PDB file of C-alpha atoms in Angstrom:
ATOM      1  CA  UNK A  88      10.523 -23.960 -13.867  1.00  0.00           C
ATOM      2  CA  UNK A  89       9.245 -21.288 -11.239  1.00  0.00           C
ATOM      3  CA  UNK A  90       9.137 -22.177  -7.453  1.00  0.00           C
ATOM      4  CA  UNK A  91       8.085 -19.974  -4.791  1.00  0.00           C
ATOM      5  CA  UNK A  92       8.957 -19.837  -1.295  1.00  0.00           C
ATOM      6  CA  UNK A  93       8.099 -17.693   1.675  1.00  0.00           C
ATOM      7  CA  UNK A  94       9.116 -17.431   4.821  1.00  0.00           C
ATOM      8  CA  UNK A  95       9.224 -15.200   8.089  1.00  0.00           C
ATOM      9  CA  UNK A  96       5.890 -16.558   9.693  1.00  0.00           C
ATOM     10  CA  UNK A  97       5.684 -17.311  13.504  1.00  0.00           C
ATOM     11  CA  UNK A  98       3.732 -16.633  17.078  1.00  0.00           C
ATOM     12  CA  UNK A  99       3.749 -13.648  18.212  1.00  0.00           C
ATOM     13  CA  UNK A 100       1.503 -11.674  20.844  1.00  0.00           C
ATOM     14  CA  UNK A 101      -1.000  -8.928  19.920  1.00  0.00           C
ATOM     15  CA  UNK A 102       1.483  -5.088  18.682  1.00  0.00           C
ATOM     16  CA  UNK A 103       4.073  -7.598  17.573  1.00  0.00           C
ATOM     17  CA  UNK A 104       5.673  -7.402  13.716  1.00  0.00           C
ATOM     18  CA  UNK A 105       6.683  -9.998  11.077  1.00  0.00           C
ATOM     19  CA  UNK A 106       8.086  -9.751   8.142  1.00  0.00           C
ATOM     20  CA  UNK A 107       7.571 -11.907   5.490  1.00  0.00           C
ATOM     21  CA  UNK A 108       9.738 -12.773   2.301  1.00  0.00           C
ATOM     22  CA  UNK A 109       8.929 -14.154  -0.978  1.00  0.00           C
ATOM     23  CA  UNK A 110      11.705 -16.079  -2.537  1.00  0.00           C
ATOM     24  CA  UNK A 111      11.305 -16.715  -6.451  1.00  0.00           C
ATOM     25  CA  UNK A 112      13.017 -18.582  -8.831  1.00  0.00           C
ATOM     26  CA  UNK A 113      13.097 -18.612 -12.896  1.00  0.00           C
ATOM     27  CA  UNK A 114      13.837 -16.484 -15.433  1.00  0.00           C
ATOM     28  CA  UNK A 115      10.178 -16.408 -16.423  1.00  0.00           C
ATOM     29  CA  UNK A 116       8.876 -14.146 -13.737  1.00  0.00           C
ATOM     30  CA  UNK A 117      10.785 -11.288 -15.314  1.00  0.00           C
ATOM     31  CA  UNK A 118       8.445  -8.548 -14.020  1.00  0.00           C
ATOM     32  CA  UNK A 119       5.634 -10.221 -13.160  1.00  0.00           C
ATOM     33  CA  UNK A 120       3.629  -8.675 -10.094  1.00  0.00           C
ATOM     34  CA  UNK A 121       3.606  -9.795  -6.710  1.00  0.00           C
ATOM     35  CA  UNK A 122       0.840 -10.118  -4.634  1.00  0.00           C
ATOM     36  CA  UNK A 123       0.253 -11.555  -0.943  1.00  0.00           C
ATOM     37  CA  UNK A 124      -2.579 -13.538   0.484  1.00  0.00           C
ATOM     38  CA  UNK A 125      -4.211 -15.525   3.490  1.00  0.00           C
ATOM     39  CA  UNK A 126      -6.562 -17.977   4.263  1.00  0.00           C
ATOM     40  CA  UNK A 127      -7.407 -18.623   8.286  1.00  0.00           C
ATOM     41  CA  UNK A 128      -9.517 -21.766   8.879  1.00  0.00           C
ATOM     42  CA  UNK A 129     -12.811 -22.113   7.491  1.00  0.00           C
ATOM     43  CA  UNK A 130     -12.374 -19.212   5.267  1.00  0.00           C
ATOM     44  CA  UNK A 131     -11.467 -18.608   1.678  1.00  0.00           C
ATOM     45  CA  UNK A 132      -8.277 -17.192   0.543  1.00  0.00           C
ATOM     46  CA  UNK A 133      -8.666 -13.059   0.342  1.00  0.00           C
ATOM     47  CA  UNK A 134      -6.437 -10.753  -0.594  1.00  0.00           C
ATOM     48  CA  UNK A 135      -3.561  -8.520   1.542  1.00  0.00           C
ATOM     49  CA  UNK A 136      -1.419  -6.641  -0.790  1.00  0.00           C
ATOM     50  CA  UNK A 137      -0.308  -6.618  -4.617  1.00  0.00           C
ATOM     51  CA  UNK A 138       2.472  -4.640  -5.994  1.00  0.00           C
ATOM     52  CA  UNK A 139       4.274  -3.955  -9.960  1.00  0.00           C
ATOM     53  CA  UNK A 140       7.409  -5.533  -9.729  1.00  0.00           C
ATOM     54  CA  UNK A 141       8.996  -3.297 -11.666  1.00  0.00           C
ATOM     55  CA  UNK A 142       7.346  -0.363  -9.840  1.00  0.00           C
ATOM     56  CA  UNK A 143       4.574   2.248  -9.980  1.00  0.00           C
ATOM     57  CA  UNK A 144       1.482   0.429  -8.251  1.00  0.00           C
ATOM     58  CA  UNK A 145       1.113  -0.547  -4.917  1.00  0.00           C
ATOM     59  CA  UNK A 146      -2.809  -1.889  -3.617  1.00  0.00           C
ATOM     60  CA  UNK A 147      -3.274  -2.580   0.537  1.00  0.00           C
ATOM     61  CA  UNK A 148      -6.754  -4.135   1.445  1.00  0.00           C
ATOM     62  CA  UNK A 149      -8.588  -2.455   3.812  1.00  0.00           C
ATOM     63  CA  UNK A 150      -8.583  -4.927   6.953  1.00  0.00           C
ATOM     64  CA  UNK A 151      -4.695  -3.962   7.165  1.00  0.00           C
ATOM     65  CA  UNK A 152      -4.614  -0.724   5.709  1.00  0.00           C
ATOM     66  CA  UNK A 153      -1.943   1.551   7.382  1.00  0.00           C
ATOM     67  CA  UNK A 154      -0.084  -1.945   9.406  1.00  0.00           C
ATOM     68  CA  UNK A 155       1.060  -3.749   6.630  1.00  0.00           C
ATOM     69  CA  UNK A 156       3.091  -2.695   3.701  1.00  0.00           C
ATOM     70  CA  UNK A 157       4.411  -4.288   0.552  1.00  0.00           C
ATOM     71  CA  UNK A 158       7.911  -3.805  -0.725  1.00  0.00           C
ATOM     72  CA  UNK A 159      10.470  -6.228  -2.816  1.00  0.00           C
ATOM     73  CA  UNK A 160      14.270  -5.960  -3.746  1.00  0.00           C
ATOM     74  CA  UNK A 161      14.495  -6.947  -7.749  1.00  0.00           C
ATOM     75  CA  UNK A 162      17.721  -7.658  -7.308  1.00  0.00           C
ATOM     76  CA  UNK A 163      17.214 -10.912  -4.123  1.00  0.00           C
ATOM     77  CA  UNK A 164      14.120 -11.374  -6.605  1.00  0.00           C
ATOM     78  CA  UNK A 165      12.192 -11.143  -3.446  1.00  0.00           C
ATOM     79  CA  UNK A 166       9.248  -9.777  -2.012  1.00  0.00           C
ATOM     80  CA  UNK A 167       8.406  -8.628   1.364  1.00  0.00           C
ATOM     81  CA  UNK A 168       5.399  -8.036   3.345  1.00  0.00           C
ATOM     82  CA  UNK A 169       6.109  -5.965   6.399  1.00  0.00           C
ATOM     83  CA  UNK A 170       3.088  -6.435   9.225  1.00  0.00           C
ATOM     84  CA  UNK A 171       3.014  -4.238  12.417  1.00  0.00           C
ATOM     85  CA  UNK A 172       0.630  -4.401  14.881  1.00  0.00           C
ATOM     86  CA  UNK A 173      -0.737  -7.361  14.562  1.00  0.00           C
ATOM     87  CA  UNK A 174      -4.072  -8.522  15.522  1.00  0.00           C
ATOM     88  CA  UNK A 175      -5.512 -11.772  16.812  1.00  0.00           C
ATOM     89  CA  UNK A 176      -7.680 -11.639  13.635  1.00  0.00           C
ATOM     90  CA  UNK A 177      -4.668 -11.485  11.603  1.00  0.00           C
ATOM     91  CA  UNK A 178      -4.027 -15.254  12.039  1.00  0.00           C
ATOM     92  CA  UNK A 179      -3.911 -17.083   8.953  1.00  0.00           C
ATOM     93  CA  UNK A 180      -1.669 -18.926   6.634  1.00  0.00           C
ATOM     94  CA  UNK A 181      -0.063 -16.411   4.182  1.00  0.00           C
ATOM     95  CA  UNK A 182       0.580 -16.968   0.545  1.00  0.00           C
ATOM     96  CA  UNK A 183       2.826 -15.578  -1.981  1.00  0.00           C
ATOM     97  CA  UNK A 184       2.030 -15.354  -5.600  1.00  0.00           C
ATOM     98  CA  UNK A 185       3.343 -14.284  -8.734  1.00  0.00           C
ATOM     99  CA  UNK A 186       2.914 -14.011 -12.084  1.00  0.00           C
ATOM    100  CA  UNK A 187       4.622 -13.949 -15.090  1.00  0.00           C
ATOM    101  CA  UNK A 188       3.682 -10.536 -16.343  1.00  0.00           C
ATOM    102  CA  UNK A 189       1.347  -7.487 -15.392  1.00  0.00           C
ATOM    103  CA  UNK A 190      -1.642  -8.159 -14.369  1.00  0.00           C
ATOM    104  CA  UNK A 191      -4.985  -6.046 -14.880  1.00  0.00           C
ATOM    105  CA  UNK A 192      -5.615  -3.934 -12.484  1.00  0.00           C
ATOM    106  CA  UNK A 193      -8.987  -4.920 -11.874  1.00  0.00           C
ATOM    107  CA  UNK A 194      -7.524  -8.616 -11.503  1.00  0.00           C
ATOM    108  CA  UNK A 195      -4.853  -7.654  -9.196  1.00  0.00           C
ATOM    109  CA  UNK A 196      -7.018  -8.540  -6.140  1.00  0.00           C
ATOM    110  CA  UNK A 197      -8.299 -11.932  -7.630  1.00  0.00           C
ATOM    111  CA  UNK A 198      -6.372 -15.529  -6.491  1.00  0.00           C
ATOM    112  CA  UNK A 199      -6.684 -17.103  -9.977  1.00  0.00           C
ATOM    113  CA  UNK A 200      -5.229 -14.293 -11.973  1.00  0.00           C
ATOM    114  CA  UNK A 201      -1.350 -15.376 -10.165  1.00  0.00           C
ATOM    115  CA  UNK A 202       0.238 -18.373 -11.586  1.00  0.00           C
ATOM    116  CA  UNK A 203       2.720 -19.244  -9.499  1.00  0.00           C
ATOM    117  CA  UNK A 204       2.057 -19.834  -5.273  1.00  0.00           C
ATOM    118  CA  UNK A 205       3.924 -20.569  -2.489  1.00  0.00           C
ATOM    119  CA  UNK A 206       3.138 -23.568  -0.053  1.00  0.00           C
ATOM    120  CA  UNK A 207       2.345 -20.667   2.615  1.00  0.00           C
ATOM    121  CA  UNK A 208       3.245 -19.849   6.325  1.00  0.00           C
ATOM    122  CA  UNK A 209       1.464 -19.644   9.421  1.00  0.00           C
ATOM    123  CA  UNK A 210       1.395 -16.433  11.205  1.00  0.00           C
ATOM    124  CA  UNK A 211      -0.293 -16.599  14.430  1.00  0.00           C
ATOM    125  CA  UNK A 212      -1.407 -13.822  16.646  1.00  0.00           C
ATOM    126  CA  UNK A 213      -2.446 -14.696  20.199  1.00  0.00           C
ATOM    127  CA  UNK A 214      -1.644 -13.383  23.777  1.00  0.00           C
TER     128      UNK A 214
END
């Protein structure tokens, strides 16, 4: 069985940082990739980042491009996703997902092509 559990959300004002982590457990995630996303209220769940667990591919989308990076320690089996300078229209709940193997590339960005989700956390952004 494979649960997944983030953490590391809060308030914070406008400049501030977070980091998030993305607990897994189970052998059956092996290498499977890693990928973050949010949904704020009234909107659908988009994608932030995506990365190869076991290295070599790393995919940012554009609304935080150059503020928020992806990372992960194999041997915690976690995943991180480091946000500076945060905006007010970076308020959302964020998700972790993973999967149990590679996924395509052109997939990487998609919800449906992860397997296993987290139950999310709210990062809010306000002054």
């Amino acid at each position: 069985q494979v649960q997944v559990e983030e953490s590391g959300g809060g308030l914070v004002h406008p400049g501030a940082s977070l980091r998030l982590s993305c607990t897994a457990s189970g052998s059956a995630l092996s290498n499977g990739d890693l990928g973050w996303f949010r949904q704020a209220p009234g909107k659908e769940r988009e994608f932030v980042a995506a990365m190869r667990w076991s290295g070599g591919g790393q995919w940012i989308a554009d609304p935080v491009k150059g503020r928020f990076t992806i990372s992960r320690d194999s041997a915690k089996n976690t995943g991180y996703l480091q946000m500076n300078s945060l905006k007010p229209e970076d308020t959302a709940v964020y998700f972790c997902a993973r999967h149990r193997w590679r996924i395509a590339l052109s997939a990487l960005r998609d919800p449906a092509s992860y397997a296993y989700w987290g139950q999310g956390t709210q990062v809010t952004v306000s002054s």
